[in-house]
Short mmCIF file of C-alpha atoms in Angstrom, two decimals:
data_model
loop_
_atom_site.label_atom_id
_atom_site.label_comp_id
_atom_site.label_asym_id
_atom_site.label_seq_id
_atom_site.Cartn_x
_atom_site.Cartn_y
_atom_site.Cartn_z
CA MET A 1 -192.71 -61.17 92.08
CA SER A 2 -196.44 -61.39 91.90
CA ALA A 3 -199.06 -63.94 91.00
CA HIS A 4 -199.06 -62.32 87.55
CA ASP A 5 -195.44 -63.25 87.07
CA PRO A 6 -195.43 -65.48 83.97
CA LEU A 7 -192.37 -67.35 85.22
CA LEU A 8 -193.71 -68.04 88.69
CA GLY A 9 -193.34 -71.72 89.50
CA PHE A 10 -190.42 -72.29 87.17
CA ARG A 11 -186.71 -72.48 87.81
CA ALA A 12 -183.67 -72.03 85.63
CA PRO A 13 -182.10 -75.10 84.03
CA LEU A 14 -179.54 -76.85 86.21
CA ALA A 15 -175.98 -77.55 85.14
CA PRO A 16 -175.91 -81.07 83.72
CA ASP A 17 -174.13 -83.99 85.35
CA GLY A 18 -170.57 -84.34 84.19
CA LEU A 19 -170.02 -80.68 83.44
CA ARG A 20 -168.64 -80.07 86.92
CA GLU A 21 -165.84 -82.63 86.52
CA ARG A 22 -165.08 -81.43 83.01
CA ALA A 23 -164.96 -77.73 83.88
CA LEU A 24 -162.99 -78.11 87.10
CA ALA A 25 -160.50 -80.49 85.47
CA ALA A 26 -159.96 -77.96 82.67
CA ALA A 27 -159.47 -75.20 85.25
CA ARG A 28 -156.92 -77.24 87.16
CA ARG A 29 -155.04 -78.04 83.95
CA ALA A 30 -155.04 -74.34 83.07
CA ALA A 31 -153.69 -73.47 86.51
CA ALA A 32 -150.81 -75.90 86.04
CA GLU A 33 -149.85 -74.35 82.72
CA PRO A 34 -148.12 -70.99 82.34
CA ALA A 35 -150.53 -68.19 81.60
CA PRO A 36 -150.67 -67.29 77.91
CA ARG A 37 -149.02 -64.01 76.98
CA VAL A 38 -151.53 -61.39 76.00
CA SER A 39 -150.20 -58.60 73.84
CA TRP A 40 -151.43 -55.02 73.94
CA VAL A 41 -152.53 -55.45 70.35
CA ASP A 42 -154.93 -58.19 71.47
CA VAL A 43 -156.22 -56.07 74.33
CA LEU A 44 -156.89 -53.11 72.06
CA TRP A 45 -158.42 -55.31 69.41
CA GLU A 46 -160.86 -56.76 71.94
CA SER A 47 -161.64 -53.37 73.45
CA ARG A 48 -165.07 -52.17 72.49
CA TRP A 49 -164.01 -48.65 73.48
CA LEU A 50 -161.35 -48.68 70.81
CA TRP A 51 -163.98 -49.49 68.25
CA ARG A 52 -166.22 -46.75 69.57
CA VAL A 53 -163.43 -44.20 69.32
CA TRP A 54 -162.60 -45.41 65.83
CA ALA A 55 -166.22 -45.31 64.70
CA GLY A 56 -166.66 -41.88 66.28
CA THR A 57 -163.59 -40.52 64.52
CA VAL A 58 -164.74 -41.82 61.16
CA ALA A 59 -168.22 -40.39 61.71
CA PHE A 60 -166.77 -37.01 62.73
CA LEU A 61 -164.51 -36.83 59.68
CA LEU A 62 -167.38 -37.80 57.42
CA VAL A 63 -169.65 -35.13 58.86
CA ALA A 64 -166.83 -32.56 58.72
CA TYR A 65 -166.11 -33.45 55.10
CA ILE A 66 -169.74 -33.10 54.10
CA TRP A 67 -170.21 -29.93 56.15
CA VAL A 68 -167.12 -28.24 54.80
CA GLY A 69 -167.97 -29.30 51.29
CA ARG A 70 -171.54 -28.00 51.51
CA SER A 71 -170.35 -24.79 53.13
CA LEU A 72 -167.71 -24.00 50.57
CA SER A 73 -168.95 -25.47 47.34
CA PRO A 74 -170.99 -22.49 46.16
CA ALA A 75 -168.25 -19.99 46.96
CA LEU A 76 -165.57 -22.16 45.42
CA ASP A 77 -167.68 -22.64 42.31
CA GLN A 78 -167.84 -18.87 41.99
CA ASP A 79 -164.08 -18.70 42.53
CA ARG A 80 -163.56 -21.24 39.81
CA ALA A 81 -165.83 -19.34 37.45
CA ARG A 82 -164.04 -16.08 38.16
CA GLY A 83 -160.62 -17.72 38.41
CA ASP A 84 -159.60 -15.51 41.33
CA GLY A 85 -159.54 -17.79 44.43
CA ALA A 86 -161.15 -15.05 46.52
CA THR A 87 -162.82 -17.49 48.91
CA ILE A 88 -159.56 -19.23 49.66
CA ALA A 89 -157.81 -15.92 50.16
CA ALA A 90 -160.51 -14.83 52.60
CA LEU A 91 -160.33 -18.07 54.52
CA ARG A 92 -156.56 -17.84 54.71
CA ALA A 93 -156.85 -14.34 56.05
CA ASP A 94 -159.13 -15.16 58.97
CA ASP A 95 -158.32 -18.86 59.37
CA GLY A 96 -162.02 -19.60 59.13
CA VAL A 97 -164.11 -22.66 58.60
CA ILE A 98 -161.57 -25.01 57.10
CA GLY A 99 -158.75 -23.98 59.37
CA ALA A 100 -160.88 -24.75 62.40
CA VAL A 101 -161.32 -28.36 61.33
CA GLY A 102 -157.62 -29.11 61.40
CA PRO A 103 -154.48 -29.42 59.36
CA LEU A 104 -155.92 -32.12 57.18
CA TRP A 105 -158.51 -29.65 56.01
CA SER A 106 -156.16 -26.78 55.34
CA GLN A 107 -157.29 -24.14 52.90
CA GLU A 108 -154.79 -25.18 50.27
CA ARG A 109 -155.76 -28.81 50.36
CA ALA A 110 -159.43 -27.92 50.07
CA ALA A 111 -158.66 -25.52 47.26
CA VAL A 112 -156.76 -28.20 45.37
CA ALA A 113 -159.56 -30.66 46.01
CA TRP A 114 -162.12 -28.30 44.54
CA GLY A 115 -159.86 -27.39 41.66
CA VAL A 116 -159.45 -23.76 42.61
CA LEU A 117 -155.69 -23.98 43.08
CA ASP A 118 -153.43 -25.76 40.68
CA ARG A 119 -152.00 -28.88 42.31
CA GLU A 120 -148.50 -28.47 40.89
CA ASP A 121 -148.47 -24.85 41.91
CA TRP A 122 -149.55 -25.76 45.41
CA LEU A 123 -146.98 -28.54 45.75
CA SER A 124 -144.22 -26.26 44.60
CA ARG A 125 -144.81 -23.69 47.35
CA MET R 1 -187.52 -66.18 91.69
CA ASP R 2 -187.51 -66.87 95.38
CA LYS R 3 -185.14 -69.69 96.20
CA ASP R 4 -185.19 -69.50 99.98
CA GLY R 5 -188.74 -68.52 100.70
CA ALA R 6 -187.92 -64.91 101.37
CA GLU R 7 -188.70 -62.05 99.12
CA VAL R 8 -185.37 -61.29 97.54
CA THR R 9 -185.87 -58.06 95.72
CA ALA R 10 -188.65 -55.77 94.80
CA MET R 11 -188.70 -53.17 92.13
CA ALA R 12 -190.77 -50.11 91.56
CA MET R 13 -190.31 -47.98 88.50
CA THR R 14 -191.39 -44.42 88.25
CA GLU R 15 -190.98 -42.23 85.26
CA ALA R 16 -187.96 -40.65 86.89
CA LYS R 17 -185.94 -43.55 88.25
CA VAL R 18 -185.63 -47.27 88.90
CA VAL R 19 -185.92 -48.04 92.60
CA GLU R 20 -184.32 -51.22 93.85
CA PHE R 21 -184.50 -52.64 97.32
CA PRO R 22 -181.53 -54.46 98.87
CA VAL R 23 -180.86 -58.12 98.17
CA SER R 24 -181.83 -60.70 100.79
CA GLU R 25 -179.67 -61.86 103.65
CA ALA R 26 -179.28 -65.27 102.00
CA GLN R 27 -177.98 -63.62 98.85
CA ALA R 28 -175.56 -61.51 100.86
CA VAL R 29 -174.21 -64.61 102.64
CA SER R 30 -173.84 -66.37 99.31
CA ASP R 31 -171.93 -63.40 97.89
CA GLU R 32 -169.66 -63.38 100.93
CA ARG R 33 -168.88 -67.08 100.50
CA LEU R 34 -168.19 -66.50 96.82
CA LEU R 35 -165.79 -63.71 97.67
CA CYS R 36 -163.91 -65.95 100.12
CA ALA R 37 -163.70 -68.73 97.54
CA LEU R 38 -162.37 -66.33 94.91
CA ARG R 39 -159.70 -65.09 97.28
CA ASN R 40 -158.70 -68.67 98.02
CA VAL R 41 -158.42 -69.45 94.32
CA ALA R 42 -156.37 -66.31 93.81
CA ALA R 43 -154.09 -67.53 96.61
CA GLY R 44 -153.60 -70.83 94.79
CA ASN R 45 -156.11 -73.00 96.64
CA LEU R 46 -157.89 -74.70 93.75
CA ASP R 47 -160.16 -76.69 96.08
CA ALA R 48 -162.13 -73.48 96.41
CA LEU R 49 -163.27 -73.98 92.81
CA ASP R 50 -165.73 -76.56 94.18
CA GLU R 51 -167.32 -73.90 96.35
CA ILE R 52 -167.57 -71.52 93.40
CA TRP R 53 -169.16 -74.29 91.41
CA ARG R 54 -171.75 -74.95 94.13
CA LEU R 55 -172.58 -71.25 94.40
CA CYS R 56 -172.64 -70.27 90.76
CA ALA R 57 -172.69 -73.20 88.34
CA ASP R 58 -176.45 -73.26 87.78
CA ASP R 59 -176.55 -69.52 87.15
CA PHE R 60 -173.58 -69.79 84.80
CA TYR R 61 -175.08 -72.66 82.85
CA GLY R 62 -178.53 -71.09 82.79
CA LEU R 63 -177.30 -67.77 81.47
CA ALA R 64 -175.12 -69.45 78.85
CA LEU R 65 -177.99 -71.67 77.77
CA TRP R 66 -180.47 -68.79 77.57
CA SER R 67 -177.93 -66.77 75.65
CA THR R 68 -176.68 -69.38 73.17
CA GLY R 69 -179.67 -71.66 72.96
CA SER R 70 -177.33 -74.61 72.65
CA ARG R 71 -176.49 -76.98 75.45
CA ALA R 72 -173.11 -77.82 73.93
CA ASP R 73 -172.20 -74.14 73.57
CA ALA R 74 -173.42 -73.43 77.08
CA GLU R 75 -171.24 -76.17 78.52
CA ASP R 76 -168.25 -74.87 76.57
CA ALA R 77 -168.90 -71.35 77.84
CA VAL R 78 -169.07 -72.49 81.47
CA GLN R 79 -165.86 -74.46 81.09
CA GLU R 80 -164.18 -71.48 79.44
CA VAL R 81 -165.14 -69.26 82.35
CA PHE R 82 -163.66 -71.65 84.92
CA VAL R 83 -160.45 -71.80 82.91
CA ARG R 84 -160.27 -68.01 82.85
CA LEU R 85 -161.23 -67.86 86.49
CA VAL R 86 -158.10 -69.56 87.77
CA ARG R 87 -156.04 -66.83 86.08
CA THR R 88 -158.19 -63.86 87.01
CA ALA R 89 -159.64 -64.79 90.41
CA GLY R 90 -157.81 -61.95 92.13
CA ARG R 91 -159.23 -59.39 89.73
CA VAL R 92 -162.73 -60.87 90.03
CA ALA R 93 -162.51 -60.78 93.84
CA SER R 94 -161.72 -57.09 93.77
CA ALA R 95 -164.76 -56.30 91.62
CA ARG R 96 -167.66 -54.41 93.20
CA CYS R 97 -170.00 -57.35 92.61
CA PRO R 98 -167.97 -60.51 91.90
CA ARG R 99 -171.05 -62.53 90.96
CA ALA R 100 -172.04 -59.97 88.34
CA TYR R 101 -168.45 -59.89 87.08
CA LEU R 102 -168.46 -63.67 86.70
CA LEU R 103 -171.82 -63.59 84.93
CA ALA R 104 -170.40 -60.97 82.57
CA MET R 105 -167.57 -63.39 81.80
CA VAL R 106 -170.15 -66.11 81.12
CA ARG R 107 -172.14 -63.82 78.89
CA ARG R 108 -169.05 -62.87 76.91
CA ALA R 109 -168.04 -66.50 76.48
CA ALA R 110 -171.59 -67.34 75.42
CA LEU R 111 -171.59 -64.47 72.92
CA ASP R 112 -168.34 -65.76 71.47
CA ALA R 113 -169.92 -69.18 71.11
CA ARG R 114 -173.02 -67.67 69.51
CA ARG R 115 -170.95 -65.64 67.06
CA ARG R 116 -168.99 -68.72 66.09
CA ARG R 117 -172.21 -70.54 65.34
CA ARG R 118 -174.07 -67.60 63.80
CA ASP R 119 -177.35 -69.30 64.61
CA VAL R 120 -179.31 -68.15 67.63
CA ALA R 121 -182.13 -70.65 67.27
CA LEU R 122 -182.63 -72.64 70.43
CA ASP R 123 -181.97 -76.30 69.88
CA ASP R 124 -184.05 -77.52 72.81
CA PRO R 125 -186.60 -75.03 74.10
CA ALA R 126 -187.86 -77.51 76.67
CA ALA R 127 -184.56 -77.19 78.56
CA LEU R 128 -184.91 -73.47 79.22
CA VAL R 129 -187.08 -73.73 82.32
CA GLY R 130 -187.95 -76.44 84.78
CA PRO R 131 -190.72 -76.76 87.34
CA ALA R 132 -190.00 -75.45 90.81
CA GLY R 133 -192.21 -76.93 93.48
CA ASP R 134 -195.62 -76.65 91.90
CA PRO R 135 -196.48 -79.91 90.05
CA ALA R 136 -199.20 -78.11 88.12
CA ALA R 137 -196.53 -75.98 86.50
CA ARG R 138 -195.05 -79.08 84.89
CA LEU R 139 -197.91 -79.10 82.42
CA ASP R 140 -196.86 -75.73 81.08
CA GLU R 141 -193.13 -76.33 81.15
CA ASN R 142 -192.77 -76.95 77.43
CA ARG R 143 -195.09 -74.11 76.52
CA VAL R 144 -193.26 -71.62 78.69
CA SER R 145 -189.93 -72.76 77.32
CA SER R 146 -191.06 -72.32 73.75
CA LEU R 147 -192.38 -68.84 74.57
CA VAL R 148 -189.12 -67.88 76.27
CA ALA R 149 -187.30 -69.13 73.18
CA ARG R 150 -189.31 -66.68 71.06
CA LEU R 151 -187.82 -63.74 72.96
CA ALA R 152 -184.82 -61.95 71.49
CA PRO R 153 -181.52 -63.05 73.12
CA LYS R 154 -180.99 -59.68 74.84
CA LEU R 155 -184.47 -59.86 76.36
CA ARG R 156 -183.86 -63.43 77.50
CA GLU R 157 -180.62 -62.34 79.15
CA ALA R 158 -182.37 -59.55 81.02
CA VAL R 159 -185.03 -61.91 82.29
CA PHE R 160 -182.51 -64.51 83.36
CA LEU R 161 -180.22 -62.08 85.15
CA ARG R 162 -183.05 -60.41 87.01
CA HIS R 163 -185.41 -63.28 87.57
CA PHE R 164 -183.22 -66.34 88.06
CA ALA R 165 -179.77 -64.96 88.89
CA GLU R 166 -181.51 -62.41 91.14
CA LEU R 167 -179.23 -59.53 90.26
CA THR R 168 -180.27 -55.95 90.84
CA PHE R 169 -181.04 -53.97 87.70
CA ALA R 170 -177.79 -52.07 88.17
CA ASP R 171 -175.76 -55.28 88.25
CA ALA R 172 -177.74 -56.86 85.42
CA ALA R 173 -177.03 -53.73 83.41
CA ARG R 174 -173.30 -54.05 84.11
CA VAL R 175 -173.37 -57.67 83.00
CA MET R 176 -175.07 -56.72 79.74
CA GLY R 177 -173.00 -53.57 79.25
CA VAL R 178 -176.05 -51.30 79.02
CA PRO R 179 -177.51 -48.49 81.17
CA THR R 180 -179.63 -49.49 84.16
CA PHE R 181 -182.79 -48.16 82.55
CA THR R 182 -182.16 -50.22 79.46
CA ALA R 183 -181.82 -53.38 81.56
CA ALA R 184 -185.05 -52.56 83.39
CA SER R 185 -186.83 -51.80 80.13
CA ARG R 186 -185.70 -55.04 78.56
CA TYR R 187 -186.90 -56.99 81.59
CA ARG R 188 -190.28 -55.30 81.65
CA LEU R 189 -190.71 -55.68 77.89
CA ALA R 190 -189.83 -59.38 78.05
CA LEU R 191 -192.29 -60.03 80.89
CA ARG R 192 -194.99 -58.05 79.11
CA ARG R 193 -194.51 -60.13 75.98
CA LEU R 194 -194.55 -63.37 77.96
CA ARG R 195 -197.74 -62.27 79.72
CA ASP R 196 -199.34 -61.37 76.42
CA TRP R 197 -198.33 -64.64 74.80
CA MET R 198 -199.47 -66.64 77.82
CA GLY R 199 -202.65 -64.68 78.28
CA VAL R 200 -201.77 -63.73 81.84
CA GLU R 201 -203.61 -60.70 83.18
CA ARG R 202 -201.49 -57.83 84.47
#
């Protein structure tokens, strides 16, 4: 600390009178009681890491959804116009972009979502 | 900052890293006594709570008050920490820096209190600092308190942990749950703002 320290000459506030008795009495009462049961649900709920993983997963899926959509939309539009599903067939052949994202983003699901494949037809396979 | 007349810590920042020098001998002795008290509490000796109170209560209350801005909330937070302490003393004693661990518990309890209230305005800025030794400082006590109250809560916490609780930047960062550089930056930013507001030359 230097003479230019703006807090030089000051101290932190002291704990007020009476708080000591109150806090220690509460602690002794707590020690005499059985410890409350803490469930794993509570632990996970309080865990900031859980929320980070959850937020990260949502962000990843959102980015993947947008990326896949932007990547495939033009080709799927052409498929729809031609009515041949060539893009889906090509993706199925080399297990390309959509397959890499995971089962949720399978070629058939994407094709149904973009209207290239008929939903009933897909469900009946 | 200096409670016992000895320079406690010094800090030099370069662009590449934060350099921290070791804490003082007095601080090390205090930490050792705290560790013994925590082990006693963990073993069921609740009389050791008095020792913990003597060693830490002012830091606990100060941090809670600087964080919540409310004396009632700060008192509740300190009490909450002592209640939790009797159940977790063994875990606290095994922490790398028990004092920082306890201050993290205080900060969390204070944050809970602040969230419940949803109002971070300080109810009594004059209570945030007191004069230490120099009678001339008493004149500026209210002014300094009101300026400290203008700081954002996370900047106030950084100042308190570093300046009054005398933690290293690494430990202050652990208490706040941020990287060491972030803690150092917050501290430097807070002091710069206080200097600017007070018109203190750097």
